[in-house]
């Protein structure tokens, strides 16, 4: 039965439009549409409803067609056989032994996802390498519905349309229907059918890249495609995030065929499209996987520190230690899961929680410390720094030493908070016109000009007036004596003209830096 099914499919693939219309009319199906649509309907009949009467009709149409060809006397020039067409000796099958076409270089047509760009059959196998797409951490591939297939322009128009018709298997439909993820948006399935587009470059795995003027139509509805990110910099074009396009919500979740039409701009570059059945993961799931398989042992991390600080005989500078911040450079918060890429040359870590969350929203996979690629499969959790975070809770920075040990850095912050210059103690004037000020040692007094000795002297109680410390960094001995003469003249003027108004200090109360 399987051999007859394969033979029937090959015969259908070799039919012309008139033969396909006669076959579909025989079973009461619609005969309208393009050739690839007629082929799809006929293959559906063979796949799901291949009765003896249908197989007999297919064989009759095939023998009629090739009987006419064999009766023509005109000799045809020699050309290589199409691997998907049957030999003209099919009508002599009763006399000639027939073996199934199961050679390694023959691709049999199947129903699911094989008709793209209006082509009704698969091209012959060639040695040309296939286009590969990069693996996406947030998408776990379950099935490949359509291998990367090049978008071939059908004419010279700038705007091209490429159709693709395929059907889901019952198992795939069940996977989609039974999947729902609580952390995703409401109504979004965790198992999805996604469309990926990339350059037709076989030299290396390709990232997703949309062609110009892209539009995707699923059955009778257009699917939303990610738009452009606005650019705040003048003269910089906005960028479009090229991601897999989710088609699940517009598809028929049954055995019915789905038609996908990709509209794209033909401007010289070659693109390929592929369809995958994937399971979308979340950042919390990737974090849990990283904690399971991506933790680097503390001893290995310690050996890496020693390697970084090892004395280089060719270098004139000896490194005795390296400082590592316990603050994440992404969110300026204390690290919870210290992480870095294994390819990074630095010891500084970032927080894996926020790094995965940011790449879930906008995938860039770039290290925030050195701005180099840090893909998910190269991330590691620093076991040594995780241990340090649990033991050192009152410091935001540590220093690794040459022997692999570490010490917290706390005093540096305290020194940075203390002023680095002398302090002037200022206050308000008292009833005698002198500036009263709290003494640094707890007593009060008035501010007088000091001598050039560079220090303050303790005042004493003379004539009922309390002395004060003298701190003046701007006056020398000569200016101090001049100030004393001026004060004596002021006292004489007070005796003649009466008391003068109080002096007001131009500074506010408190401590003022002398710098």
Short mmCIF file of C-alpha atoms in Angstrom, two decimals:
data_model
loop_
_atom_site.label_atom_id
_atom_site.label_comp_id
_atom_site.label_asym_id
_atom_site.label_seq_id
_atom_site.Cartn_x
_atom_site.Cartn_y
_atom_site.Cartn_z
CA UNK A 1 0.00 0.00 0.00
CA UNK A 2 2.83 2.39 0.79
CA UNK A 3 4.48 1.71 -2.57
CA UNK A 4 1.20 2.35 -4.40
CA UNK A 5 0.75 5.58 -2.47
CA UNK A 6 4.20 6.80 -3.51
CA UNK A 7 3.51 5.85 -7.14
CA UNK A 8 0.20 7.69 -7.09
CA UNK A 9 1.84 10.82 -5.73
CA UNK A 10 4.53 10.73 -8.42
CA UNK A 11 1.93 10.28 -11.14
CA UNK A 12 -0.10 13.21 -9.83
CA UNK A 13 3.01 15.39 -9.76
CA UNK A 14 3.62 14.71 -13.46
CA UNK A 15 0.05 15.69 -14.49
CA UNK A 16 -0.73 18.75 -16.53
CA UNK A 17 -3.44 21.22 -15.57
CA UNK A 18 -6.02 19.44 -17.77
CA UNK A 19 -5.22 16.09 -16.15
CA UNK A 20 -5.51 17.59 -12.66
CA UNK A 21 -8.85 19.17 -13.53
CA UNK A 22 -10.18 15.86 -14.85
CA UNK A 23 -9.05 14.07 -11.67
CA UNK A 24 -10.60 16.65 -9.36
CA UNK A 25 -13.79 16.70 -11.40
CA UNK A 26 -13.96 12.92 -11.11
CA UNK A 27 -14.21 13.15 -7.30
CA UNK A 28 -16.39 16.28 -7.29
CA UNK A 29 -13.72 18.75 -6.08
CA UNK A 30 -13.18 22.30 -7.31
CA UNK A 31 -11.20 22.55 -10.55
CA UNK A 32 -10.40 26.26 -10.36
CA UNK A 33 -7.08 27.75 -9.29
CA UNK A 34 -3.43 27.75 -10.22
CA UNK A 35 -1.52 24.59 -10.92
CA UNK A 36 0.14 24.36 -7.52
CA UNK A 37 -3.30 24.66 -5.90
CA UNK A 38 -4.66 21.85 -8.07
CA UNK A 39 -1.62 19.72 -7.22
CA UNK A 40 -2.19 20.30 -3.52
CA UNK A 41 -5.84 19.25 -3.74
CA UNK A 42 -4.94 16.15 -5.70
CA UNK A 43 -2.21 15.19 -3.22
CA UNK A 44 -4.67 15.61 -0.39
CA UNK A 45 -6.93 13.10 -2.09
CA UNK A 46 -4.05 10.65 -2.44
CA UNK A 47 -2.91 11.17 1.15
CA UNK A 48 -6.26 10.95 2.95
CA UNK A 49 -8.76 9.33 0.55
CA UNK A 50 -6.88 7.03 -1.81
CA UNK A 51 -9.64 4.59 -2.74
CA UNK A 52 -9.16 1.88 -5.41
CA UNK A 53 -11.38 3.87 -7.80
CA UNK A 54 -9.25 6.99 -7.33
CA UNK A 55 -6.00 5.06 -7.85
CA UNK A 56 -7.48 3.49 -11.00
CA UNK A 57 -8.42 6.93 -12.36
CA UNK A 58 -4.93 8.32 -11.65
CA UNK A 59 -3.37 5.35 -13.43
CA UNK A 60 -5.74 5.74 -16.37
CA UNK A 61 -4.93 9.45 -16.80
CA UNK A 62 -1.24 8.76 -16.54
CA UNK A 63 -1.27 5.90 -19.09
CA UNK A 64 -3.37 7.95 -21.50
CA UNK A 65 -0.92 10.81 -21.35
CA UNK A 66 2.24 8.73 -21.84
CA UNK A 67 0.62 6.46 -24.44
CA UNK A 68 0.12 9.54 -26.64
CA UNK A 69 3.72 10.56 -26.16
CA UNK A 70 5.09 7.11 -27.01
CA UNK A 71 3.02 6.91 -30.22
CA UNK A 72 4.55 10.11 -31.60
CA UNK A 73 7.35 9.30 -34.13
CA UNK A 74 9.19 12.57 -33.61
CA UNK A 75 12.42 11.89 -31.78
CA UNK A 76 13.17 14.13 -28.85
CA UNK A 77 16.68 15.35 -28.07
CA UNK A 78 18.31 13.68 -25.12
CA UNK A 79 17.84 15.50 -21.82
CA UNK A 80 18.32 14.45 -18.20
CA UNK A 81 15.29 12.91 -16.61
CA UNK A 82 13.34 14.84 -14.04
CA UNK A 83 13.72 12.88 -10.80
CA UNK A 84 10.04 13.41 -9.97
CA UNK A 85 8.60 12.14 -13.27
CA UNK A 86 7.86 8.50 -14.01
CA UNK A 87 9.48 6.62 -16.90
CA UNK A 88 7.52 6.10 -20.09
CA UNK A 89 7.68 2.35 -19.61
CA UNK A 90 5.05 2.50 -16.89
CA UNK A 91 2.40 1.03 -19.24
CA UNK A 92 4.56 -2.07 -19.66
CA UNK A 93 4.64 -2.72 -15.94
CA UNK A 94 2.93 -6.06 -16.32
CA UNK A 95 5.79 -7.45 -18.36
CA UNK A 96 8.79 -5.57 -17.01
CA UNK A 97 9.73 -5.93 -13.34
CA UNK A 98 9.32 -2.62 -11.56
CA UNK A 99 11.23 -1.49 -8.51
CA UNK A 100 10.10 1.39 -6.34
CA UNK A 101 11.90 4.70 -6.89
CA UNK A 102 13.76 4.82 -3.63
CA UNK A 103 17.17 6.00 -4.74
CA UNK A 104 19.08 8.32 -2.44
CA UNK A 105 18.94 11.22 -4.93
CA UNK A 106 15.16 11.32 -5.31
CA UNK A 107 12.88 13.48 -3.18
CA UNK A 108 9.31 12.29 -3.06
CA UNK A 109 6.71 15.03 -2.81
CA UNK A 110 4.85 15.16 0.46
CA UNK A 111 1.90 17.23 1.49
CA UNK A 112 3.35 19.38 4.23
CA UNK A 113 5.06 22.63 3.36
CA UNK A 114 6.72 21.86 0.02
CA UNK A 115 5.09 24.24 -2.48
CA UNK A 116 6.65 27.68 -2.49
CA UNK A 117 6.91 30.46 -5.09
CA UNK A 118 4.13 28.89 -7.14
CA UNK A 119 6.20 25.75 -7.85
CA UNK A 120 4.23 22.54 -8.16
CA UNK A 121 7.06 20.15 -7.40
CA UNK A 122 10.41 19.98 -5.69
CA UNK A 123 13.60 20.71 -7.59
CA UNK A 124 16.19 18.02 -8.00
CA UNK A 125 18.70 17.52 -5.24
CA UNK A 126 21.93 19.38 -5.76
CA UNK A 127 25.18 19.64 -3.88
CA UNK A 128 24.54 23.29 -3.02
CA UNK A 129 24.78 23.80 0.75
CA UNK A 130 21.60 24.68 2.58
CA UNK A 131 20.83 27.97 4.25
CA UNK A 132 21.04 27.73 8.05
CA UNK A 133 19.48 30.03 10.61
CA UNK A 134 20.94 30.82 14.00
CA UNK A 135 19.39 29.14 17.01
CA UNK A 136 17.19 31.38 19.13
CA UNK A 137 17.38 30.84 22.91
CA UNK A 138 13.74 31.77 23.51
CA UNK A 139 12.44 29.32 20.86
CA UNK A 140 12.82 25.57 21.21
CA UNK A 141 12.29 24.00 17.78
CA UNK A 142 9.91 21.01 17.73
CA UNK A 143 9.41 20.42 13.98
CA UNK A 144 10.66 21.85 10.70
CA UNK A 145 7.60 22.48 8.56
CA UNK A 146 9.47 24.05 5.67
CA UNK A 147 13.22 24.07 5.16
CA UNK A 148 14.84 27.41 4.27
CA UNK A 149 13.69 28.02 0.70
CA UNK A 150 14.78 30.88 -1.50
CA UNK A 151 12.27 33.51 -2.56
CA UNK A 152 12.44 33.47 -6.36
CA UNK A 153 11.04 36.46 -8.27
CA UNK A 154 8.48 35.48 -10.90
CA UNK A 155 8.83 38.61 -13.03
CA UNK A 156 10.65 41.93 -13.24
CA UNK A 157 8.30 43.73 -10.87
CA UNK A 158 9.72 45.26 -7.71
CA UNK A 159 6.92 43.86 -5.54
CA UNK A 160 6.78 40.06 -5.55
CA UNK A 161 4.40 37.52 -3.99
CA UNK A 162 5.45 34.01 -3.00
CA UNK A 163 2.76 31.57 -1.82
CA UNK A 164 3.28 28.59 0.44
CA UNK A 165 0.63 25.97 1.13
CA UNK A 166 0.94 23.34 3.84
CA UNK A 167 -1.12 21.42 6.39
CA UNK A 168 -0.44 20.47 9.98
CA UNK A 169 -0.40 16.88 11.14
CA UNK A 170 -2.86 15.79 13.85
CA UNK A 171 -0.01 15.56 16.35
CA UNK A 172 1.10 19.12 15.63
CA UNK A 173 -2.46 20.40 15.95
CA UNK A 174 -2.80 18.68 19.31
CA UNK A 175 0.46 20.21 20.55
CA UNK A 176 -0.74 23.70 19.67
CA UNK A 177 -4.22 23.28 21.11
CA UNK A 178 -3.04 21.85 24.42
CA UNK A 179 -0.35 24.47 25.01
CA UNK A 180 -0.93 27.63 26.98
CA UNK A 181 1.66 29.47 29.03
CA UNK A 182 0.70 31.42 32.11
CA UNK A 183 3.57 33.90 31.80
CA UNK A 184 2.87 34.86 28.21
CA UNK A 185 0.22 37.28 27.01
CA UNK A 186 -3.39 36.10 27.28
CA UNK A 187 -4.38 34.00 24.31
CA UNK A 188 -0.80 33.45 23.10
CA UNK A 189 0.10 29.80 22.73
CA UNK A 190 3.42 28.52 23.96
CA UNK A 191 3.65 26.16 20.95
CA UNK A 192 3.61 28.27 17.81
CA UNK A 193 4.07 28.12 14.05
CA UNK A 194 6.62 30.82 13.20
CA UNK A 195 7.92 32.19 9.93
CA UNK A 196 11.62 33.10 9.74
CA UNK A 197 13.28 35.06 6.92
CA UNK A 198 16.99 35.54 6.33
CA UNK A 199 19.57 36.21 3.64
CA UNK A 200 20.27 33.30 1.29
CA UNK A 201 23.86 32.97 2.49
CA UNK A 202 25.22 29.48 3.06
CA UNK A 203 28.62 30.48 4.47
CA UNK A 204 27.41 30.70 8.09
CA UNK A 205 24.21 30.53 10.16
CA UNK A 206 22.10 33.55 9.34
CA UNK A 207 20.20 35.87 11.63
CA UNK A 208 16.62 36.89 10.89
CA UNK A 209 16.49 39.64 8.27
CA UNK A 210 13.34 41.00 6.64
CA UNK A 211 13.27 42.03 2.97
CA UNK A 212 11.96 45.48 2.03
CA UNK A 213 8.18 46.01 1.83
CA UNK A 214 7.48 42.76 3.64
CA UNK A 215 3.89 41.69 4.27
CA UNK A 216 2.68 38.28 5.40
CA UNK A 217 -0.83 37.04 4.70
CA UNK A 218 -2.11 33.89 6.39
CA UNK A 219 -5.18 32.42 4.70
CA UNK A 220 -7.38 35.54 4.39
CA UNK A 221 -5.83 37.84 7.02
CA UNK A 222 -2.64 39.85 7.19
CA UNK A 223 -0.26 39.07 10.02
CA UNK A 224 1.37 41.86 12.00
CA UNK A 225 5.11 42.27 11.41
CA UNK A 226 7.36 44.03 13.97
CA UNK A 227 7.73 47.71 13.15
CA UNK A 228 10.72 50.04 13.29
CA UNK A 229 12.37 51.33 16.45
CA UNK A 230 12.39 55.15 16.42
CA UNK A 231 15.86 56.69 16.39
CA UNK A 232 16.65 59.68 18.63
CA UNK A 233 19.92 60.44 16.85
CA UNK A 234 19.76 62.79 13.85
CA UNK A 235 20.73 61.22 10.57
CA UNK A 236 20.41 57.65 11.86
CA UNK A 237 17.80 55.48 10.17
CA UNK A 238 15.35 53.65 12.45
CA UNK A 239 16.03 49.95 12.88
CA UNK A 240 13.52 47.13 12.64
CA UNK A 241 13.79 44.20 15.05
CA UNK A 242 13.80 41.10 12.84
CA UNK A 243 12.21 38.29 14.82
CA UNK A 244 10.24 35.14 14.05
CA UNK A 245 6.68 35.99 13.00
CA UNK A 246 3.99 34.12 14.92
CA UNK A 247 1.32 32.79 12.53
CA UNK A 248 -0.55 30.50 14.93
CA UNK A 249 -3.56 32.72 15.69
CA UNK A 250 -4.44 32.99 11.96
CA UNK A 251 -4.02 29.32 11.02
CA UNK A 252 -6.55 26.53 10.67
CA UNK A 253 -5.86 24.19 13.57
CA UNK A 254 -7.13 21.17 11.69
CA UNK A 255 -6.19 18.98 8.76
CA UNK A 256 -7.19 21.77 6.35
CA UNK A 257 -4.47 23.38 4.29
CA UNK A 258 -3.10 26.80 5.24
CA UNK A 259 -2.02 29.30 2.61
CA UNK A 260 0.76 31.75 3.47
CA UNK A 261 1.65 34.54 1.03
CA UNK A 262 4.84 36.51 1.55
CA UNK A 263 4.96 39.89 -0.21
CA UNK A 264 8.47 41.27 -0.55
CA UNK A 265 10.49 43.84 -2.44
CA UNK A 266 12.84 42.57 -5.13
CA UNK A 267 15.83 44.90 -4.95
CA UNK A 268 18.68 42.58 -5.83
CA UNK A 269 19.26 40.75 -2.54
CA UNK A 270 18.25 37.11 -2.15
CA UNK A 271 16.17 35.96 0.82
CA UNK A 272 15.03 32.59 2.13
CA UNK A 273 12.00 31.70 4.24
CA UNK A 274 11.39 28.80 6.61
CA UNK A 275 8.51 27.55 8.77
CA UNK A 276 9.02 25.96 12.18
CA UNK A 277 6.89 24.56 14.96
CA UNK A 278 8.47 25.94 18.14
CA UNK A 279 7.85 26.20 21.86
CA UNK A 280 8.40 29.72 23.17
CA UNK A 281 10.32 29.96 26.43
CA UNK A 282 10.44 32.74 29.02
CA UNK A 283 13.35 34.46 30.75
CA UNK A 284 12.58 32.63 34.01
CA UNK A 285 12.82 29.27 32.22
CA UNK A 286 16.14 30.22 30.65
CA UNK A 287 17.39 31.40 34.04
CA UNK A 288 16.45 28.10 35.64
CA UNK A 289 18.24 26.21 32.87
CA UNK A 290 21.31 28.41 33.33
CA UNK A 291 21.34 27.73 37.07
CA UNK A 292 21.17 24.00 36.33
CA UNK A 293 23.90 23.65 33.72
CA UNK A 294 25.78 26.96 33.63
CA UNK A 295 27.30 27.40 37.13
CA UNK A 296 31.11 27.57 37.16
CA UNK A 297 32.73 26.05 40.24
CA UNK A 298 34.30 28.55 42.69
CA UNK A 299 37.70 26.86 42.45
CA UNK A 300 37.72 27.28 38.67
CA UNK A 301 36.81 30.94 39.07
CA UNK A 302 39.60 31.33 41.64
CA UNK A 303 42.09 29.83 39.21
CA UNK A 304 40.89 32.31 36.57
CA UNK A 305 41.56 35.19 38.99
CA UNK A 306 45.10 33.92 39.58
CA UNK A 307 45.62 33.65 35.86
CA UNK A 308 44.52 37.26 35.36
CA UNK A 309 46.83 38.55 38.10
CA UNK A 310 49.80 36.37 37.26
CA UNK A 311 53.07 38.31 36.87
CA UNK A 312 54.00 38.81 33.25
CA UNK A 313 57.81 38.80 32.87
CA UNK A 314 57.56 40.88 29.69
CA UNK A 315 55.52 43.60 31.35
CA UNK A 316 57.05 46.42 33.40
CA UNK A 317 53.82 46.88 35.40
CA UNK A 318 52.93 44.39 38.11
CA UNK A 319 49.25 44.01 38.98
CA UNK A 320 48.70 43.25 42.65
CA UNK A 321 44.90 43.22 42.63
CA UNK A 322 41.78 43.90 40.61
CA UNK A 323 38.60 45.48 41.85
CA UNK A 324 35.18 44.04 41.03
CA UNK A 325 31.95 45.86 41.72
CA UNK A 326 29.03 44.05 43.33
CA UNK A 327 26.61 46.41 41.57
CA UNK A 328 25.02 45.32 38.28
CA UNK A 329 25.99 47.69 35.43
CA UNK A 330 22.56 47.22 33.86
CA UNK A 331 20.24 48.35 36.67
CA UNK A 332 22.70 49.78 39.25
CA UNK A 333 21.47 47.33 41.89
CA UNK A 334 23.30 44.71 43.91
CA UNK A 335 23.97 41.51 41.98
CA UNK A 336 21.75 38.53 42.70
CA UNK A 337 22.92 36.05 40.02
CA UNK A 338 26.43 37.13 38.90
CA UNK A 339 26.89 36.19 35.28
CA UNK A 340 29.22 36.86 32.35
CA UNK A 341 30.09 35.32 29.00
CA UNK A 342 32.84 32.73 28.94
CA UNK A 343 34.42 34.59 26.03
CA UNK A 344 34.71 37.86 27.99
CA UNK A 345 38.19 38.83 29.24
CA UNK A 346 36.99 40.73 32.34
CA UNK A 347 36.02 39.47 35.80
CA UNK A 348 33.19 41.98 36.26
CA UNK A 349 29.75 40.33 36.20
CA UNK A 350 26.22 41.48 35.43
CA UNK A 351 22.92 40.18 36.77
CA UNK A 352 21.60 37.24 34.76
CA UNK A 353 17.99 37.97 35.79
CA UNK A 354 17.87 41.43 34.24
CA UNK A 355 20.08 40.46 31.30
CA UNK A 356 17.66 37.71 30.24
CA UNK A 357 14.63 39.92 30.79
CA UNK A 358 16.10 42.68 28.62
CA UNK A 359 16.94 40.25 25.82
CA UNK A 360 13.46 38.78 26.02
CA UNK A 361 12.04 42.22 25.17
CA UNK A 362 14.76 43.33 22.75
CA UNK A 363 17.27 40.58 21.85
CA UNK A 364 20.76 42.00 21.36
CA UNK A 365 22.88 39.57 23.44
CA UNK A 366 25.68 42.10 23.97
CA UNK A 367 27.77 42.20 27.15
CA UNK A 368 26.99 45.41 29.11
CA UNK A 369 30.58 45.52 30.43
CA UNK A 370 32.74 45.14 27.31
CA UNK A 371 30.03 45.57 24.63
CA UNK A 372 30.98 42.33 22.91
CA UNK A 373 28.66 39.43 21.93
CA UNK A 374 27.46 37.42 24.91
CA UNK A 375 25.01 34.80 23.56
CA UNK A 376 23.02 32.62 25.89
CA UNK A 377 24.93 29.40 25.20
CA UNK A 378 28.16 31.10 26.34
CA UNK A 379 26.84 32.50 29.64
CA UNK A 380 28.18 31.20 32.95
CA UNK A 381 27.29 31.94 36.56
CA UNK A 382 30.37 32.91 38.60
CA UNK A 383 30.37 30.51 41.55
CA UNK A 384 33.08 32.42 43.42
CA UNK A 385 31.31 35.76 43.19
CA UNK A 386 28.02 34.12 44.21
CA UNK A 387 29.74 32.90 47.37
CA UNK A 388 31.22 36.34 48.00
CA UNK A 389 27.80 37.99 47.67
CA UNK A 390 26.39 35.74 50.39
CA UNK A 391 29.32 36.37 52.73
CA UNK A 392 29.86 40.10 52.14
CA UNK A 393 26.60 41.97 52.54
CA UNK A 394 27.88 45.37 53.74
CA UNK A 395 30.19 46.26 50.82
CA UNK A 396 29.53 47.21 47.21
CA UNK A 397 33.03 46.43 45.93
CA UNK A 398 35.72 43.83 46.49
CA UNK A 399 39.31 43.37 45.44
CA UNK A 400 40.80 40.13 44.15
CA UNK A 401 44.39 39.52 45.23
CA UNK A 402 47.16 37.65 43.44
CA UNK A 403 46.68 34.48 45.49
CA UNK A 404 43.00 34.26 44.50
CA UNK A 405 41.72 35.59 47.82
CA UNK A 406 39.55 38.68 48.14
CA UNK A 407 38.87 41.50 50.56
CA UNK A 408 35.94 43.91 50.81
CA UNK A 409 36.43 47.61 50.14
CA UNK A 410 34.50 49.59 52.74
CA UNK A 411 36.84 52.37 54.03
CA UNK A 412 37.08 54.04 50.65
CA UNK A 413 33.45 55.11 50.82
CA UNK A 414 33.84 56.48 54.34
CA UNK A 415 36.87 58.56 53.36
CA UNK A 416 35.09 59.94 50.35
CA UNK A 417 32.28 61.23 52.59
CA UNK A 418 34.65 63.25 54.89
CA UNK A 419 35.76 66.77 53.79
CA UNK A 420 39.33 67.07 52.58
CA UNK A 421 39.96 70.66 53.83
CA UNK A 422 39.87 72.67 57.12
CA UNK A 423 36.56 73.79 58.60
CA UNK A 424 35.63 77.33 59.63
CA UNK A 425 33.18 77.58 62.56
CA UNK A 426 30.95 80.60 62.05
CA UNK A 427 28.11 82.05 64.08
CA UNK A 428 26.05 85.22 64.67
CA UNK A 429 27.26 88.44 66.29
CA UNK A 430 26.63 89.12 69.97
CA UNK A 431 25.60 92.32 71.71
CA UNK A 432 29.13 93.69 71.65
CA UNK A 433 29.46 93.36 67.89
CA UNK A 434 31.69 90.29 68.09
CA UNK A 435 30.96 87.04 66.25
CA UNK A 436 29.95 84.38 68.72
CA UNK A 437 30.65 80.87 67.59
CA UNK A 438 30.52 77.43 69.07
CA UNK A 439 33.95 76.15 70.02
CA UNK A 440 35.15 73.02 68.32
CA UNK A 441 35.87 71.63 71.78
CA UNK A 442 32.39 72.47 73.02
CA UNK A 443 32.75 76.07 74.28
CA UNK A 444 31.52 79.30 72.73
CA UNK A 445 33.49 82.44 71.89
CA UNK A 446 34.03 85.30 69.47
CA UNK A 447 36.12 85.24 66.30
CA UNK A 448 39.15 87.49 66.23
CA UNK A 449 41.98 87.77 63.80
CA UNK A 450 44.76 85.38 64.70
CA UNK A 451 48.46 85.63 64.33
CA UNK A 452 50.32 84.27 61.36
CA UNK A 453 51.44 81.25 63.31
CA UNK A 454 48.82 79.22 61.46
CA UNK A 455 46.76 78.00 64.39
CA UNK A 456 44.02 79.00 66.79
CA UNK A 457 44.67 79.89 70.50
CA UNK A 458 42.29 79.46 73.36
CA UNK A 459 40.73 82.71 74.46
CA UNK A 460 40.24 83.75 78.11
CA UNK A 461 37.67 85.82 80.01
CA UNK A 462 38.90 89.42 80.06
CA UNK A 463 36.72 92.44 81.06
CA UNK A 464 33.71 90.15 81.14
CA UNK A 465 34.21 88.96 77.55
CA UNK A 466 34.73 85.36 76.61
CA UNK A 467 37.61 84.59 74.26
CA UNK A 468 37.34 82.21 71.29
CA UNK A 469 39.44 79.98 69.07
CA UNK A 470 41.02 81.83 66.18
CA UNK A 471 40.96 80.04 62.81
CA UNK A 472 41.81 82.15 59.79
CA UNK A 473 43.55 80.73 56.75
CA UNK A 474 43.38 83.88 54.61
CA UNK A 475 45.17 86.42 56.81
CA UNK A 476 48.85 86.68 57.62
CA UNK A 477 50.51 88.46 60.55
CA UNK A 478 50.61 91.86 58.82
CA UNK A 479 46.94 91.79 57.87
CA UNK A 480 46.07 90.73 61.43
CA UNK A 481 47.84 93.75 62.94
CA UNK A 482 46.11 96.08 60.50
CA UNK A 483 42.77 94.62 61.51
CA UNK A 484 43.56 95.25 65.21
CA UNK A 485 44.34 98.93 64.48
CA UNK A 486 41.06 99.30 62.60
CA UNK A 487 39.14 97.82 65.53
CA UNK A 488 40.78 100.30 67.97
CA UNK A 489 39.74 103.20 65.72
CA UNK A 490 36.21 101.84 65.59
CA UNK A 491 36.05 101.72 69.41
CA UNK A 492 37.11 105.40 69.62
CA UNK A 493 34.42 106.34 67.11
CA UNK A 494 31.84 104.51 69.23
CA UNK A 495 32.78 106.58 72.29
CA UNK A 496 32.31 109.83 70.33
CA UNK A 497 29.27 109.09 68.16
CA UNK A 498 27.53 106.47 70.22
CA UNK A 499 27.17 102.73 69.65
CA UNK A 500 27.35 101.57 66.03
CA UNK A 501 24.97 99.06 64.52
CA UNK A 502 25.77 95.40 64.84
CA UNK A 503 27.86 93.69 62.23
CA UNK A 504 26.17 90.94 60.24
CA UNK A 505 28.07 87.87 59.30
CA UNK A 506 27.82 87.24 55.54
CA UNK A 507 27.84 83.47 56.18
CA UNK A 508 25.14 81.22 57.53
CA UNK A 509 25.48 79.28 60.71
CA UNK A 510 27.23 75.95 60.49
CA UNK A 511 30.38 74.47 59.03
CA UNK A 512 31.82 76.00 55.89
CA UNK A 513 34.67 74.52 53.90
CA UNK A 514 37.74 76.68 53.68
CA UNK A 515 38.58 75.39 50.21
#
